[in-house]
Coordinates of C-alpha atoms in Angstrom, one line a residue:
M1 CA -0.1 0.0 -0.2
N2 CA 1.4 3.5 -1.3
T3 CA -0.1 5.3 1.8
S4 CA 0.3 9.1 1.1
L5 CA 1.1 11.5 3.6
S6 CA 0.2 14.4 1.4
A7 CA -2.7 16.4 2.1
T8 CA -6.1 15.1 1.1
A9 CA -8.8 17.4 -0.7
T10 CA -9.9 19.6 2.1
D11 CA -12.1 22.9 2.1
Q12 CA -9.7 25.8 1.3
S13 CA -12.9 28.4 2.4
N14 CA -12.5 30.1 5.6
T15 CA -15.3 28.3 7.1
A16 CA -14.9 24.4 7.4
T17 CA -18.1 22.6 6.2
V18 CA -18.7 18.8 6.8
N19 CA -21.6 17.5 4.4
G20 CA -22.2 21.1 3.4
H21 CA -23.1 22.0 7.0
P22 CA -20.6 24.9 8.9
V23 CA -18.7 23.4 11.5
D24 CA -17.5 25.8 14.5
P25 CA -13.7 26.4 14.1
A26 CA -13.3 25.8 17.6
V27 CA -14.6 22.2 17.4
E28 CA -11.9 21.6 14.2
R29 CA -9.2 22.8 16.3
R30 CA -10.0 20.4 18.9
R31 CA -10.7 17.1 16.7
S32 CA -7.1 18.1 14.7
R33 CA -5.6 18.5 18.5
P34 CA -4.3 14.6 18.6
V35 CA -2.2 15.0 15.3
L36 CA -0.7 18.2 16.5
W37 CA 0.3 16.8 19.8
W38 CA 2.3 14.0 18.1
A39 CA 3.8 16.4 15.9
A40 CA 4.9 18.8 18.9
F41 CA 6.4 15.8 20.4
G42 CA 8.3 14.9 17.0
S43 CA 9.6 18.5 16.7
F44 CA 10.5 18.6 20.5
W45 CA 12.5 15.1 20.2
L46 CA 14.6 16.4 17.3
A47 CA 15.2 19.5 18.8
F48 CA 16.6 17.6 22.1
M49 CA 18.5 15.1 19.7
A50 CA 20.1 17.8 18.0
F51 CA 21.0 19.8 21.3
V52 CA 22.4 16.7 22.7
L53 CA 24.5 15.6 19.9
V54 CA 25.9 19.2 19.4
R55 CA 26.8 19.5 22.7
W56 CA 28.7 16.0 22.6
I57 CA 30.5 16.7 19.4
T58 CA 31.9 19.9 20.4
G59 CA 32.9 18.9 23.6
P60 CA 35.6 16.7 25.5
Y61 CA 33.9 13.4 25.2
F62 CA 34.1 13.2 21.2
Q63 CA 37.1 10.8 21.1
R64 CA 37.7 7.3 20.4
V65 CA 37.4 4.9 23.6
P66 CA 40.3 2.4 22.8
V67 CA 40.0 -1.3 22.6
G68 CA 42.4 -2.1 25.9
P69 CA 44.9 -4.9 25.9
S70 CA 42.5 -7.4 25.0
D71 CA 42.3 -8.3 20.8
P72 CA 38.8 -9.4 19.8
P73 CA 39.0 -12.7 17.8
L74 CA 39.0 -12.5 14.0
Y75 CA 35.5 -13.7 13.5
M76 CA 34.2 -10.5 15.7
K77 CA 36.4 -8.4 13.5
V78 CA 35.0 -9.6 10.6
F79 CA 31.7 -9.4 11.4
L80 CA 31.9 -5.9 13.0
M81 CA 33.7 -4.7 9.7
T82 CA 31.2 -6.0 7.9
L83 CA 28.3 -4.1 9.7
Q84 CA 30.3 -1.0 9.5
V85 CA 30.5 -1.3 5.5
T86 CA 27.0 -2.2 5.0
M87 CA 24.5 -0.6 7.4
I88 CA 25.1 3.2 6.3
P89 CA 24.4 2.1 2.8
A90 CA 21.5 -0.3 3.6
M91 CA 19.8 2.5 5.3
A92 CA 20.2 5.0 2.6
A93 CA 18.9 2.5 -0.1
L94 CA 16.0 2.3 2.5
V95 CA 15.5 6.0 3.1
W96 CA 15.4 6.5 -1.0
W97 CA 13.1 3.5 -1.8
F98 CA 10.4 4.4 1.1
A99 CA 11.0 8.1 1.5
V100 CA 12.7 10.0 -1.4
R101 CA 11.4 8.2 -4.4
P102 CA 8.3 8.7 -3.7
W103 CA 8.6 12.0 -3.2
R104 CA 10.4 12.7 -6.5
R105 CA 7.6 10.6 -7.9
E106 CA 4.7 12.3 -6.7
R107 CA 5.8 15.0 -4.1
T108 CA 4.3 13.1 -0.9
I109 CA 5.7 11.1 1.7
T110 CA 4.3 7.9 2.2
L111 CA 3.6 6.1 5.5
D112 CA 6.4 3.5 5.1
G113 CA 8.9 6.8 4.1
A114 CA 7.6 8.5 7.3
L115 CA 8.2 5.4 9.6
T116 CA 11.8 5.1 7.9
L117 CA 13.1 8.1 8.6
A118 CA 11.6 7.9 12.2
Y119 CA 13.5 4.7 12.5
C120 CA 16.5 6.7 11.6
T121 CA 16.1 8.7 14.9
L122 CA 16.2 5.7 17.2
F123 CA 19.8 5.1 17.2
F124 CA 20.0 8.4 19.7
Q125 CA 17.7 6.1 22.6
D126 CA 19.8 3.1 22.3
P127 CA 22.4 3.8 25.4
L128 CA 19.9 6.1 27.4
S129 CA 18.9 3.2 29.4
N130 CA 22.4 3.2 31.1
Y131 CA 21.4 6.4 32.9
F132 CA 21.7 5.5 36.4
G133 CA 24.2 2.7 35.7
P134 CA 25.9 0.9 32.5
W135 CA 24.3 -2.4 31.5
I136 CA 24.5 -2.0 28.3
T137 CA 28.3 -2.2 26.3
Y138 CA 29.4 -2.1 22.8
N139 CA 32.4 -3.8 21.2
S140 CA 35.2 -0.9 21.3
W141 CA 37.1 -2.2 18.3
S142 CA 34.4 -0.7 16.3
F143 CA 34.8 2.7 15.0
N144 CA 33.8 5.0 17.7
R145 CA 33.8 8.4 19.2
G146 CA 32.5 7.2 22.6
S147 CA 28.7 8.4 22.7
W148 CA 26.6 11.3 23.5
V149 CA 25.5 9.8 26.8
T150 CA 27.4 12.2 29.1
S151 CA 25.7 15.1 27.3
V152 CA 22.6 14.1 28.2
P153 CA 21.2 16.6 31.1
G154 CA 21.5 14.9 34.5
W155 CA 23.2 11.9 33.2
L156 CA 24.4 9.8 36.2
S157 CA 26.8 6.9 34.9
F158 CA 30.5 7.5 34.9
G159 CA 32.1 8.5 31.7
A160 CA 35.2 10.4 30.9
P161 CA 36.7 11.3 27.9
G162 CA 38.3 8.0 26.3
A163 CA 36.3 6.0 28.6
T164 CA 32.5 5.9 28.1
V165 CA 29.6 3.9 27.0
V166 CA 30.7 3.3 23.3
E167 CA 27.9 3.7 20.3
P168 CA 29.4 2.7 17.1
P169 CA 28.0 4.8 14.5
M170 CA 28.8 3.3 11.3
T171 CA 26.4 0.3 12.5
I172 CA 24.0 1.2 15.1
I173 CA 22.2 4.3 12.9
G174 CA 21.6 2.1 10.1
L175 CA 21.2 -1.2 11.8
Y176 CA 18.2 0.5 13.7
V177 CA 16.6 1.1 10.3
V178 CA 17.4 -2.3 8.7
I179 CA 16.1 -4.5 11.8
M180 CA 12.8 -2.2 12.3
T181 CA 12.2 -2.1 8.7
I182 CA 12.3 -6.1 8.6
A183 CA 10.4 -6.8 12.2
V184 CA 7.4 -4.3 11.7
R185 CA 7.0 -6.2 8.2
I186 CA 7.0 -9.7 10.0
G187 CA 4.8 -8.3 12.5
V188 CA 2.1 -6.7 10.2
A189 CA 2.4 -10.2 8.0
T190 CA 1.6 -11.9 11.3
L191 CA -1.2 -9.6 12.1
R192 CA -2.7 -10.0 8.7
W193 CA -2.4 -14.2 9.0
A194 CA -3.7 -14.2 12.3
S195 CA -6.9 -11.5 11.2
A196 CA -7.5 -14.1 8.2
R197 CA -7.1 -17.2 10.3
W198 CA -9.6 -15.9 13.2
P199 CA -11.9 -13.1 12.0
R200 CA -13.4 -13.1 15.5
L201 CA -10.2 -12.3 17.1
G202 CA -9.9 -9.3 19.0
R203 CA -7.1 -6.9 19.0
V204 CA -5.7 -8.4 22.5
G205 CA -5.2 -11.6 20.9
L206 CA -4.1 -10.2 18.0
A207 CA -1.6 -8.3 20.3
L208 CA -0.6 -11.8 21.9
I209 CA 0.0 -13.6 18.7
C210 CA 2.2 -10.7 17.5
W211 CA 4.2 -10.5 20.7
V212 CA 4.9 -14.5 20.3
A213 CA 6.4 -13.9 17.1
M214 CA 8.3 -10.8 17.9
F215 CA 9.9 -12.4 20.8
A216 CA 11.0 -15.2 18.9
F217 CA 12.6 -13.0 16.5
D218 CA 14.6 -10.9 18.9
V219 CA 15.7 -14.2 20.6
V220 CA 17.1 -15.4 17.4
F221 CA 18.4 -12.1 16.1
E222 CA 19.8 -10.9 19.2
G223 CA 20.5 -13.9 21.6
V224 CA 21.6 -16.4 18.7
V225 CA 23.1 -14.3 16.0
F226 CA 24.4 -11.0 16.9
M227 CA 25.4 -11.2 20.2
P228 CA 28.1 -14.2 20.0
L229 CA 29.4 -12.4 17.1
G230 CA 30.4 -10.0 19.9
V231 CA 28.7 -6.7 18.5
W232 CA 27.2 -5.7 22.0
T233 CA 26.9 -6.9 25.6
Y234 CA 23.8 -6.9 28.1
A235 CA 26.5 -7.3 31.1
G236 CA 23.9 -6.4 33.8
G237 CA 20.9 -8.0 32.5
H238 CA 19.0 -10.8 34.5
F239 CA 17.1 -13.7 33.7
S240 CA 19.5 -15.0 30.8
I241 CA 20.6 -17.5 28.8
F242 CA 24.2 -18.3 28.4
A243 CA 24.5 -16.3 31.5
D244 CA 28.2 -17.3 32.2
R245 CA 29.2 -15.9 28.4
Y246 CA 30.2 -12.7 26.9
H247 CA 26.9 -13.2 25.0
A248 CA 24.7 -13.6 28.1
F249 CA 21.1 -12.6 26.9
P250 CA 18.5 -11.3 29.3
L251 CA 15.0 -12.9 28.9
H252 CA 13.6 -9.5 30.0
E253 CA 15.1 -7.6 26.7
A254 CA 13.2 -10.1 24.4
F255 CA 10.2 -9.7 26.5
L256 CA 10.2 -5.8 25.8
V257 CA 11.5 -6.0 22.6
G258 CA 8.4 -8.1 21.8
I259 CA 6.0 -5.3 23.0
L260 CA 8.0 -2.7 21.1
L261 CA 7.9 -4.6 18.0
T262 CA 4.2 -5.7 18.5
A263 CA 3.4 -1.8 19.2
Y264 CA 4.9 -0.5 15.7
S265 CA 3.2 -3.2 14.0
F266 CA -0.1 -2.3 15.3
L267 CA 0.7 1.4 14.1
R268 CA 1.5 0.1 11.0
F269 CA -1.3 -2.7 10.5
F270 CA -4.3 -0.5 11.7
L271 CA -5.5 2.3 9.5
D272 CA -8.6 4.1 9.0
D273 CA -10.5 4.4 5.6
R274 CA -7.7 7.0 4.4
G275 CA -4.7 5.1 5.3
R276 CA -3.7 6.9 8.2
T277 CA -2.6 5.9 11.6
I278 CA -4.0 6.5 14.6
V279 CA -1.7 9.3 15.6
E280 CA -2.0 11.3 12.1
R281 CA -6.1 11.4 12.3
G282 CA -7.3 15.0 12.4
S283 CA -4.6 16.1 10.3
E284 CA -7.1 16.8 7.3
R285 CA -8.4 19.7 9.5
V286 CA -5.2 21.3 9.9
R287 CA -5.0 24.4 7.8
A288 CA -2.0 23.8 6.1
S289 CA -0.7 23.5 2.5
P290 CA -0.1 19.9 0.9
A291 CA 3.6 20.4 1.8
G292 CA 2.8 21.4 5.5
H293 CA 0.3 18.6 5.9
G294 CA 2.9 16.1 4.9
V295 CA 5.6 17.5 7.1
I296 CA 3.2 17.6 10.3
R297 CA 2.1 13.9 9.7
A298 CA 5.3 12.8 9.3
L299 CA 6.3 14.6 12.6
S300 CA 3.8 12.9 14.5
I301 CA 5.0 9.5 13.1
I302 CA 8.7 10.5 14.4
G303 CA 6.9 11.6 17.5
A304 CA 4.9 8.2 18.2
V305 CA 7.8 6.0 17.4
N306 CA 9.9 7.7 19.7
M307 CA 7.5 8.3 22.5
I308 CA 6.8 4.0 21.9
F309 CA 10.5 3.2 22.6
L310 CA 10.8 5.6 25.6
V311 CA 8.0 4.3 27.2
V312 CA 8.2 0.3 26.5
Y313 CA 11.7 0.2 26.1
T314 CA 14.1 2.7 27.9
L315 CA 12.0 3.7 30.8
P316 CA 11.9 0.3 32.1
H317 CA 15.4 -0.8 31.6
L318 CA 16.5 2.3 33.9
F319 CA 15.3 -0.1 36.8
V320 CA 18.0 -2.8 35.1
G321 CA 20.7 -0.2 34.9
A322 CA 20.1 0.8 38.4
H323 CA 20.1 -2.8 39.7
S324 CA 22.5 -4.4 37.5
R325 CA 23.7 -8.0 38.2
T326 CA 27.3 -8.7 38.7
W327 CA 29.1 -8.6 35.3
N328 CA 30.5 -12.0 34.6
D329 CA 34.0 -13.2 34.1
D330 CA 33.7 -13.6 30.4
I331 CA 33.1 -10.1 29.9
Q332 CA 35.3 -8.7 32.4
K333 CA 38.2 -10.3 31.0
R334 CA 37.7 -8.7 27.4
S335 CA 38.7 -5.1 27.4
Y336 CA 36.6 -4.6 24.0
F337 CA 33.4 -5.1 26.1
L338 CA 34.1 -2.6 29.3
D339 CA 34.6 0.7 27.4
G340 CA 37.2 2.0 30.0
I341 CA 34.4 2.3 32.1
C342 CA 35.3 -0.5 34.5
G343 CA 37.2 -3.6 35.2
A344 CA 41.0 -4.4 35.6
G345 CA 43.3 -1.3 34.7
T346 CA 40.4 1.2 35.1
G347 CA 40.4 1.5 39.2
R348 CA 37.2 1.0 39.1
A349 CA 35.0 -1.9 40.0
C350 CA 32.4 -3.1 37.6
P351 CA 28.4 -2.9 38.4
G352 CA 26.6 -5.2 40.8
P353 CA 24.5 -5.7 43.7
A354 CA 27.6 -4.8 46.2
V355 CA 28.8 -2.0 43.9
P356 CA 27.0 1.5 44.9
L357 CA 25.7 3.9 42.0
V358 CA 27.6 6.8 41.3
R359 CA 27.3 10.2 40.4
N360 CA 29.4 11.4 37.1
D361 CA 29.9 15.4 37.0
N362 CA 29.8 15.0 33.1
S363 CA 32.7 18.0 32.9
G364 CA 35.3 15.7 31.3
G365 CA 37.7 17.0 34.1
G366 CA 37.0 14.6 36.8
G367 CA 35.2 15.1 39.6
G368 CA 31.8 13.2 40.6
S369 CA 30.9 11.1 43.5
A370 CA 33.4 8.6 45.3
Y371 CA 33.2 5.3 44.2
V372 CA 34.6 1.5 44.6
G373 CA 37.8 0.7 43.4
S374 CA 38.9 -2.8 41.4
D375 CA 40.3 -3.2 44.4
G376 CA 37.5 -3.0 46.4
T377 CA 38.6 0.3 48.3
L378 CA 36.7 3.5 48.5
R379 CA 38.5 5.8 46.1
V380 CA 37.6 9.7 45.8
P381 CA 38.2 11.6 42.5
A382 CA 40.4 14.2 42.5
G383 CA 38.4 17.5 42.9
T384 CA 35.9 15.8 45.0
V385 CA 35.5 16.9 48.6
L386 CA 33.7 14.5 50.8
P387 CA 31.5 16.0 53.2
S388 CA 32.6 16.5 56.6
Q389 CA 30.5 14.6 59.4
V390 CA 28.5 17.2 61.5
P391 CA 27.9 16.2 65.2
L392 CA 24.4 15.5 66.7
D393 CA 23.1 18.2 68.8
T394 CA 22.6 16.6 72.3
G395 CA 20.5 19.0 73.7
T396 CA 16.9 19.9 73.4
G397 CA 15.2 22.0 70.8

């Protein structure tokens, strides 16, 4: 379906009408508010992304996190390099096919084009669940300039120039677009099949069937394929299969990703008679040019896709970052998975139930809270002054 995001035919007069009858402009504005709210959030999110990324690129954290003394095996290097060479071109091809090509041909942005553009923004949220404490790390052998995490306002996890959670841009930006495109198409096909197989099945039943398919997809994609090849780790995750290996895969990851992909599949599958998603409805009542309508609806899709990711994936996993399990030995012995944030040679103990959370000052010049060293002793960063103990008042009053 080539669902157009261009404006549908609308009344261009000053007074809106429905079936030839005038409609109160105030009522029209109320009916158009949902799409405007989503578009406003989409605009805000893009502005927030730009603020954080510019702050990162122009700040002290924009430098490579080194691999360290451990050398990844050849199969990891081959796979990591393959991803870095192919993911950006694959993303560009998908953007061309779903967004640019329809625009050049019809001067419209299709629904799939808007979704593809929205997927291009998801990389930004990838490391944000490390906000309170790190539990996800990437292989620092990949090309990197650290990541933007310490440029997020209020970021608490430890980070220093050259020692912070890594995000490999040549891999992760395009990988989100490719995987989301594939997964949502599988999800939509599952919903279409289930609807045809059981016509009376309600949306709850459809959601459960789709979730099972998406759960299985993520276990295979992440747990079986990508993680053994050394792209990333869920070092602090819980309820893991392969729990003692570097590719330990927490089942709560697949549980939440299953919900995430089901939500995206629902967004794409359930359209109204105009071919619009639920977040675009009311756009025909917005007074704007055809191009303006397209922009508003595209922004609403971007807003919805990021809000779903934030609520379903990022926020629940903040709890995991704050309650990390003890990182297993197979991860801690591989410096390329530690990103310089903990372990041997860093002076910092890796997260776990016995290690308190720290507060980073994000200045790039040291400071922050005291922390547990890799030898189990309390360490105080240079420039940090611990508070003195205030004696209790033993008198009355």
